């Protein structure tokens, strides 16, 4: 589990306008959807794009543009009904760093790499790629930020992707015709990226945009000494109070890196504004013609093997002498002495506070430290 999700309703931040078709004459290439955000929604939307919207070039589908090798008359597509067709899908993972979001508001904002799927329909009678859908998996808050940024962020795919046969990151048997990935064509690459990148049309998120904003303020907020807690406003908005994490100050914070051994995954907290407000970096107003659509439900399952202290969720974060460089909230000095808390502390709140090795959560107030003070015990830090 790479992060704690707070809501089970899935929501997509989406513009009420659609992507303008590109190409020419009677039949053109229409990019219907360029999404980025939640990893939890990534696979499901890829399957929906292929099985339900594109159809299948080799098997009969209940609906879709290409059904059993023949283009159907479908609203929103310029494909010629009755022509022959194929449907294709392609995926790439971050192990091949080909796909990323580019937040152009500042050259100091790092690129956000992610897993990408692309689905497309080809009219085999004319040789035209007629319809495309694509989605980059990053994170809900990252997706919201990049969609609401002014100017809006762009999906960019390295041209080297056109020589890559695909990662089969979505199991072939999940697709309606059981097909594996095919190589991304130059025509598809040009439509979803080209050399300049293509602007997002949807931010995929399983939390509300305002919750993504709150999460960003919490991450960038300053931690009051010595323990932190709901004691001061965060750096950007005086009306938001939070258990600040200290990755700021903004508007561009310190990178948050994965705690998984061997992982190089990282993301950067960056300020953004909600519709109608001024972007904190460019000062441009975020459009108010933006809607949030509920599109499904997501079960949340917690699996915790606390007894596995070697490789499982019972691991105690170790002392280490690897921090170096600029201190971060997780590494406050060059030599970090373990506080005895669990490596995967976001799975449950650990009490007493300060944390004690191998002592599981309980509801008794702490006897020492910040949370031993009765006036602090109702704060989020001591919840």
Short mmCIF file of C-alpha atoms in Angstrom, two decimals:
data_model
loop_
_atom_site.label_atom_id
_atom_site.label_comp_id
_atom_site.label_asym_id
_atom_site.label_seq_id
_atom_site.Cartn_x
_atom_site.Cartn_y
_atom_site.Cartn_z
CA UNK A 1 0.00 0.00 0.00
CA UNK A 2 1.70 3.21 -1.12
CA UNK A 3 -0.57 5.70 0.57
CA UNK A 4 -3.64 5.97 2.78
CA UNK A 5 -6.87 6.71 0.94
CA UNK A 6 -9.50 8.58 2.91
CA UNK A 7 -12.57 8.33 0.67
CA UNK A 8 -14.09 5.37 -1.18
CA UNK A 9 -15.84 7.48 -3.81
CA UNK A 10 -13.74 7.84 -6.92
CA UNK A 11 -13.84 11.24 -8.54
CA UNK A 12 -12.41 12.68 -11.70
CA UNK A 13 -11.58 16.34 -12.11
CA UNK A 14 -12.53 17.02 -15.71
CA UNK A 15 -13.03 20.03 -17.95
CA UNK A 16 -16.50 20.40 -19.39
CA UNK A 17 -14.95 20.90 -22.82
CA UNK A 18 -13.65 18.01 -24.93
CA UNK A 19 -10.40 17.63 -26.84
CA UNK A 20 -10.57 19.08 -30.33
CA UNK A 21 -9.99 16.50 -33.07
CA UNK A 22 -6.68 16.68 -34.84
CA UNK A 23 -5.95 15.62 -38.44
CA UNK A 24 -7.90 16.23 -41.56
CA UNK A 25 -10.90 15.87 -43.86
CA UNK A 26 -13.71 13.38 -43.24
CA UNK A 27 -11.78 11.02 -40.99
CA UNK A 28 -9.52 12.41 -38.26
CA UNK A 29 -7.63 11.41 -35.16
CA UNK A 30 -9.64 12.26 -32.04
CA UNK A 31 -7.89 12.16 -28.68
CA UNK A 32 -10.88 11.64 -26.38
CA UNK A 33 -9.13 11.57 -23.02
CA UNK A 34 -5.72 12.41 -21.50
CA UNK A 35 -5.90 11.58 -17.80
CA UNK A 36 -3.34 11.59 -15.01
CA UNK A 37 -3.60 10.83 -11.31
CA UNK A 38 -4.74 7.99 -9.05
CA UNK A 39 -2.91 4.68 -9.39
CA UNK A 40 -5.96 2.87 -7.99
CA UNK A 41 -8.10 3.90 -10.98
CA UNK A 42 -5.43 3.32 -13.62
CA UNK A 43 -6.07 -0.31 -14.58
CA UNK A 44 -9.86 -0.09 -14.45
CA UNK A 45 -9.98 2.90 -16.77
CA UNK A 46 -7.60 1.20 -19.20
CA UNK A 47 -9.86 -1.82 -19.41
CA UNK A 48 -12.95 0.36 -19.81
CA UNK A 49 -11.29 2.32 -22.62
CA UNK A 50 -10.42 -0.85 -24.52
CA UNK A 51 -13.32 -3.19 -23.73
CA UNK A 52 -16.17 -0.68 -23.72
CA UNK A 53 -15.13 2.36 -25.78
CA UNK A 54 -12.68 1.08 -28.38
CA UNK A 55 -14.23 -2.38 -28.69
CA UNK A 56 -12.19 -5.22 -30.14
CA UNK A 57 -10.79 -5.87 -33.56
CA UNK A 58 -10.87 -9.66 -33.16
CA UNK A 59 -13.82 -10.48 -30.91
CA UNK A 60 -17.48 -9.47 -30.79
CA UNK A 61 -18.05 -6.75 -28.19
CA UNK A 62 -21.28 -5.48 -26.75
CA UNK A 63 -20.38 -1.98 -27.80
CA UNK A 64 -17.41 0.11 -28.87
CA UNK A 65 -16.18 1.77 -32.03
CA UNK A 66 -14.50 -1.33 -33.47
CA UNK A 67 -16.63 -4.47 -33.10
CA UNK A 68 -15.32 -7.76 -34.49
CA UNK A 69 -13.21 -5.99 -37.06
CA UNK A 70 -15.80 -3.52 -38.34
CA UNK A 71 -16.25 0.14 -37.40
CA UNK A 72 -19.66 0.90 -35.89
CA UNK A 73 -21.49 4.21 -36.22
CA UNK A 74 -20.51 5.81 -32.89
CA UNK A 75 -21.08 9.35 -31.66
CA UNK A 76 -17.87 11.27 -30.97
CA UNK A 77 -15.76 9.40 -33.52
CA UNK A 78 -15.04 10.35 -37.12
CA UNK A 79 -14.29 6.71 -38.04
CA UNK A 80 -16.23 5.60 -41.13
CA UNK A 81 -18.88 3.02 -40.26
CA UNK A 82 -18.43 -0.20 -42.19
CA UNK A 83 -14.66 0.16 -42.68
CA UNK A 84 -12.33 -2.49 -41.33
CA UNK A 85 -10.59 -1.78 -38.02
CA UNK A 86 -8.27 -2.96 -35.29
CA UNK A 87 -7.95 -1.93 -31.65
CA UNK A 88 -4.64 -1.80 -29.82
CA UNK A 89 -3.27 -1.14 -26.35
CA UNK A 90 0.19 -0.33 -25.03
CA UNK A 91 1.60 0.16 -21.54
CA UNK A 92 4.90 1.32 -20.08
CA UNK A 93 6.13 1.36 -16.47
CA UNK A 94 8.51 3.74 -14.74
CA UNK A 95 11.33 1.22 -15.12
CA UNK A 96 11.33 2.59 -18.69
CA UNK A 97 11.18 6.35 -17.93
CA UNK A 98 9.27 7.27 -21.07
CA UNK A 99 6.13 9.01 -19.76
CA UNK A 100 5.83 11.97 -17.41
CA UNK A 101 3.91 15.11 -16.48
CA UNK A 102 5.53 18.47 -17.11
CA UNK A 103 4.33 21.26 -14.82
CA UNK A 104 5.58 24.26 -16.81
CA UNK A 105 4.86 26.89 -14.14
CA UNK A 106 8.48 26.75 -12.97
CA UNK A 107 11.68 25.14 -14.22
CA UNK A 108 12.33 24.13 -10.60
CA UNK A 109 9.38 21.72 -10.53
CA UNK A 110 10.68 18.18 -11.19
CA UNK A 111 9.01 16.01 -13.82
CA UNK A 112 6.51 13.46 -12.46
CA UNK A 113 7.09 10.03 -14.04
CA UNK A 114 4.48 7.30 -14.01
CA UNK A 115 3.00 4.19 -15.62
CA UNK A 116 1.09 4.88 -18.84
CA UNK A 117 -1.53 3.02 -20.85
CA UNK A 118 -2.68 4.01 -24.34
CA UNK A 119 -5.68 2.58 -26.24
CA UNK A 120 -6.41 3.36 -29.89
CA UNK A 121 -8.55 2.39 -32.89
CA UNK A 122 -7.17 2.15 -36.43
CA UNK A 123 -9.31 2.24 -39.58
CA UNK A 124 -7.56 -0.46 -41.62
CA UNK A 125 -9.40 0.58 -44.78
CA UNK A 126 -7.81 4.05 -44.80
CA UNK A 127 -4.86 3.44 -42.46
CA UNK A 128 -5.98 6.28 -40.14
CA UNK A 129 -5.72 6.16 -36.34
CA UNK A 130 -9.20 7.44 -35.50
CA UNK A 131 -9.61 7.36 -31.70
CA UNK A 132 -7.22 7.49 -28.73
CA UNK A 133 -7.44 7.37 -24.92
CA UNK A 134 -4.48 7.53 -22.48
CA UNK A 135 -3.85 7.73 -18.71
CA UNK A 136 -0.67 8.29 -16.64
CA UNK A 137 -0.61 6.77 -13.15
CA UNK A 138 1.00 9.10 -10.60
CA UNK A 139 -0.99 9.97 -7.46
CA UNK A 140 -4.35 11.57 -6.71
CA UNK A 141 -2.93 14.80 -5.29
CA UNK A 142 -0.33 14.98 -8.08
CA UNK A 143 -3.09 14.52 -10.67
CA UNK A 144 -5.24 17.26 -9.15
CA UNK A 145 -2.29 19.64 -8.91
CA UNK A 146 -1.20 19.13 -12.50
CA UNK A 147 -4.75 19.50 -13.81
CA UNK A 148 -5.51 22.68 -11.85
CA UNK A 149 -2.12 24.29 -12.50
CA UNK A 150 -2.27 27.45 -14.65
CA UNK A 151 -1.09 26.77 -17.29
CA UNK A 152 -2.29 23.16 -17.08
CA UNK A 153 0.41 20.51 -17.13
CA UNK A 154 1.25 18.41 -20.16
CA UNK A 155 1.65 14.69 -20.72
CA UNK A 156 4.94 14.03 -22.45
CA UNK A 157 6.10 10.69 -23.87
CA UNK A 158 9.66 10.13 -25.03
CA UNK A 159 9.97 9.36 -28.72
CA UNK A 160 11.89 6.20 -27.79
CA UNK A 161 8.52 4.75 -26.79
CA UNK A 162 7.75 4.13 -30.46
CA UNK A 163 10.38 1.37 -30.53
CA UNK A 164 9.16 -0.29 -27.31
CA UNK A 165 6.79 -3.24 -27.56
CA UNK A 166 5.05 -2.52 -24.25
CA UNK A 167 5.26 -3.76 -20.66
CA UNK A 168 1.95 -5.68 -20.56
CA UNK A 169 1.37 -3.89 -17.25
CA UNK A 170 -2.31 -4.85 -17.52
CA UNK A 171 -2.78 -8.62 -17.74
CA UNK A 172 -3.75 -9.68 -21.27
CA UNK A 173 -6.60 -11.92 -20.07
CA UNK A 174 -8.38 -8.87 -18.64
CA UNK A 175 -8.93 -7.47 -22.13
CA UNK A 176 -12.02 -8.59 -24.01
CA UNK A 177 -9.98 -10.34 -26.70
CA UNK A 178 -7.08 -11.47 -24.48
CA UNK A 179 -4.49 -9.53 -26.48
CA UNK A 180 -1.04 -8.40 -25.37
CA UNK A 181 0.44 -4.93 -25.89
CA UNK A 182 1.45 -3.83 -29.37
CA UNK A 183 4.16 -1.30 -30.23
CA UNK A 184 3.14 2.35 -29.96
CA UNK A 185 2.89 3.80 -33.46
CA UNK A 186 4.38 7.14 -34.48
CA UNK A 187 0.91 8.47 -35.33
CA UNK A 188 -0.36 7.68 -31.83
CA UNK A 189 2.77 9.12 -30.19
CA UNK A 190 2.36 12.35 -32.16
CA UNK A 191 -1.27 12.70 -31.03
CA UNK A 192 -0.68 12.08 -27.32
CA UNK A 193 2.66 13.87 -26.96
CA UNK A 194 4.76 14.95 -29.90
CA UNK A 195 7.83 16.97 -29.04
CA UNK A 196 5.95 19.57 -26.95
CA UNK A 197 3.62 17.35 -24.90
CA UNK A 198 -0.19 17.49 -24.83
CA UNK A 199 -2.32 19.25 -22.19
CA UNK A 200 -4.24 17.09 -19.72
CA UNK A 201 -8.02 16.81 -20.07
CA UNK A 202 -8.73 15.04 -16.75
CA UNK A 203 -7.24 14.73 -13.29
CA UNK A 204 -8.04 11.32 -11.82
CA UNK A 205 -8.42 11.31 -8.06
CA UNK A 206 -9.98 9.30 -5.25
CA UNK A 207 -10.07 12.35 -2.99
CA UNK A 208 -11.84 15.66 -3.55
CA UNK A 209 -9.77 18.53 -5.06
CA UNK A 210 -10.10 20.51 -1.85
CA UNK A 211 -8.77 17.49 0.09
CA UNK A 212 -5.80 17.36 -2.28
CA UNK A 213 -5.24 21.03 -1.51
CA UNK A 214 -5.39 20.35 2.22
CA UNK A 215 -2.95 17.45 1.84
CA UNK A 216 -0.53 19.73 -0.01
CA UNK A 217 -0.73 22.38 2.71
CA UNK A 218 -0.21 19.71 5.35
CA UNK A 219 2.89 18.43 3.56
CA UNK A 220 4.40 21.88 3.04
CA UNK A 221 3.39 23.29 6.43
CA UNK A 222 6.00 24.06 9.05
CA UNK A 223 6.25 21.71 12.03
CA UNK A 224 6.08 23.66 15.29
CA UNK A 225 8.75 22.67 17.78
CA UNK A 226 9.21 20.23 19.34
CA UNK A 227 6.56 17.72 18.22
CA UNK A 228 4.18 19.28 15.69
CA UNK A 229 0.42 19.35 15.76
CA UNK A 230 -2.62 21.52 15.08
CA UNK A 231 -1.11 24.64 16.58
CA UNK A 232 -0.41 27.03 13.70
CA UNK A 233 -1.77 27.72 10.21
CA UNK A 234 0.09 26.23 7.28
CA UNK A 235 2.30 28.39 5.12
CA UNK A 236 -0.06 29.31 2.28
CA UNK A 237 -3.60 29.55 3.63
CA UNK A 238 -4.37 30.92 7.06
CA UNK A 239 -7.73 29.10 7.16
CA UNK A 240 -6.15 25.63 6.87
CA UNK A 241 -4.80 24.06 10.04
CA UNK A 242 -3.08 20.71 9.88
CA UNK A 243 -0.67 18.29 11.45
CA UNK A 244 2.10 19.81 9.33
CA UNK A 245 4.80 17.54 7.89
CA UNK A 246 7.50 20.09 7.16
CA UNK A 247 8.41 19.39 3.52
CA UNK A 248 8.13 23.08 2.74
CA UNK A 249 8.15 25.93 2.65
CA UNK A 250 6.35 26.16 -0.66
CA UNK A 251 5.48 26.81 -3.30
CA UNK A 252 7.82 23.97 -4.36
CA UNK A 253 8.65 21.61 -1.53
CA UNK A 254 11.22 18.92 -0.84
CA UNK A 255 10.86 15.61 -2.65
CA UNK A 256 9.07 12.80 -0.83
CA UNK A 257 10.93 9.56 -1.50
CA UNK A 258 9.74 5.99 -1.24
CA UNK A 259 10.66 4.05 1.90
CA UNK A 260 10.65 0.76 -0.04
CA UNK A 261 14.14 -0.76 -0.23
CA UNK A 262 15.62 -0.28 -3.69
CA UNK A 263 12.86 2.04 -4.88
CA UNK A 264 13.79 5.32 -6.54
CA UNK A 265 10.19 6.59 -6.67
CA UNK A 266 9.75 10.18 -5.56
CA UNK A 267 7.17 12.93 -5.81
CA UNK A 268 7.34 16.65 -5.18
CA UNK A 269 4.67 18.61 -3.27
CA UNK A 270 3.85 21.81 -5.18
CA UNK A 271 1.28 24.51 -4.47
CA UNK A 272 -1.81 24.95 -6.65
CA UNK A 273 -5.14 26.74 -6.35
CA UNK A 274 -8.77 25.65 -6.51
CA UNK A 275 -11.17 26.93 -9.22
CA UNK A 276 -11.72 30.67 -9.04
CA UNK A 277 -8.56 31.33 -7.01
CA UNK A 278 -5.18 32.67 -8.17
CA UNK A 279 -2.46 30.17 -8.97
CA UNK A 280 0.21 30.65 -6.23
CA UNK A 281 3.06 30.44 -8.76
CA UNK A 282 1.79 32.24 -11.89
CA UNK A 283 -0.96 34.38 -10.26
CA UNK A 284 -3.36 33.39 -13.08
CA UNK A 285 -6.92 32.52 -12.06
CA UNK A 286 -7.94 28.87 -12.20
CA UNK A 287 -10.93 28.35 -14.49
CA UNK A 288 -14.32 27.93 -12.86
CA UNK A 289 -15.63 25.78 -15.74
CA UNK A 290 -14.43 22.62 -14.03
CA UNK A 291 -16.60 19.85 -12.65
CA UNK A 292 -15.98 16.86 -10.39
CA UNK A 293 -17.68 13.63 -11.43
CA UNK A 294 -18.17 10.53 -9.24
CA UNK A 295 -17.34 7.54 -11.40
CA UNK A 296 -17.35 4.51 -9.10
CA UNK A 297 -16.42 3.05 -5.76
CA UNK A 298 -13.19 1.70 -4.37
CA UNK A 299 -12.94 -0.91 -1.60
CA UNK A 300 -10.17 -0.26 0.93
CA UNK A 301 -8.64 -3.37 2.48
CA UNK A 302 -6.10 -3.16 5.28
CA UNK A 303 -3.80 -6.17 5.57
CA UNK A 304 -1.42 -5.86 8.50
CA UNK A 305 0.94 -8.63 9.65
CA UNK A 306 2.32 -6.93 12.70
CA UNK A 307 4.06 -10.09 13.91
CA UNK A 308 6.46 -10.04 10.94
CA UNK A 309 9.22 -7.86 12.33
CA UNK A 310 11.75 -8.87 9.66
CA UNK A 311 10.14 -8.00 6.32
CA UNK A 312 6.50 -7.19 7.11
CA UNK A 313 4.50 -4.39 8.66
CA UNK A 314 5.99 -5.05 12.08
CA UNK A 315 9.39 -3.69 11.07
CA UNK A 316 10.81 -1.03 13.35
CA UNK A 317 12.40 1.87 11.48
CA UNK A 318 16.15 1.43 11.97
CA UNK A 319 18.79 3.85 13.06
CA UNK A 320 20.93 4.90 10.13
CA UNK A 321 23.82 7.09 9.08
CA UNK A 322 22.69 7.62 5.50
CA UNK A 323 20.75 10.86 5.64
CA UNK A 324 23.31 13.48 4.73
CA UNK A 325 22.58 16.58 2.69
CA UNK A 326 19.52 18.69 3.41
CA UNK A 327 17.53 17.51 6.46
CA UNK A 328 13.97 16.32 5.82
CA UNK A 329 11.14 15.49 8.22
CA UNK A 330 12.13 11.80 8.11
CA UNK A 331 15.82 12.46 8.55
CA UNK A 332 16.66 15.40 10.75
CA UNK A 333 20.41 14.91 10.99
CA UNK A 334 23.28 13.10 9.30
CA UNK A 335 22.97 10.27 11.83
CA UNK A 336 19.38 9.21 12.46
CA UNK A 337 18.60 7.45 15.72
CA UNK A 338 15.46 5.34 15.54
CA UNK A 339 12.53 6.42 17.69
CA UNK A 340 11.31 2.83 17.80
CA UNK A 341 8.25 3.44 15.64
CA UNK A 342 7.03 1.20 12.85
CA UNK A 343 8.47 1.47 9.33
CA UNK A 344 4.94 1.57 7.87
CA UNK A 345 3.46 3.98 10.34
CA UNK A 346 0.65 5.13 8.00
CA UNK A 347 -1.15 1.78 8.47
CA UNK A 348 -2.21 2.72 11.98
CA UNK A 349 -1.66 5.43 14.57
CA UNK A 350 0.99 4.35 17.04
CA UNK A 351 0.59 5.25 20.68
CA UNK A 352 1.86 5.87 23.31
CA UNK A 353 3.70 9.00 22.25
CA UNK A 354 6.67 9.23 22.07
CA UNK A 355 6.64 5.87 20.27
CA UNK A 356 8.02 2.76 21.91
CA UNK A 357 9.43 -0.23 20.06
CA UNK A 358 7.01 -3.17 19.75
CA UNK A 359 4.30 -1.38 21.71
CA UNK A 360 1.08 -1.47 19.69
CA UNK A 361 -1.49 1.35 19.59
CA UNK A 362 -3.57 2.03 22.65
CA UNK A 363 -5.98 4.73 23.76
CA UNK A 364 -4.20 5.70 26.99
CA UNK A 365 -2.78 9.24 27.11
CA UNK A 366 0.99 9.49 26.92
CA UNK A 367 2.87 9.99 30.15
CA UNK A 368 5.74 11.95 28.58
CA UNK A 369 6.24 14.38 25.72
CA UNK A 370 3.87 16.68 23.87
CA UNK A 371 0.81 14.44 24.21
CA UNK A 372 1.18 14.13 27.97
CA UNK A 373 -0.03 17.72 28.28
CA UNK A 374 -3.81 17.62 28.78
CA UNK A 375 -4.35 20.70 26.64
CA UNK A 376 -2.72 18.98 23.66
CA UNK A 377 -4.51 15.67 23.89
CA UNK A 378 -7.47 16.71 21.71
CA UNK A 379 -5.21 17.72 18.81
CA UNK A 380 -4.67 15.66 15.67
CA UNK A 381 -1.11 14.91 16.74
CA UNK A 382 -2.41 13.03 19.81
CA UNK A 383 -5.61 11.60 18.24
#
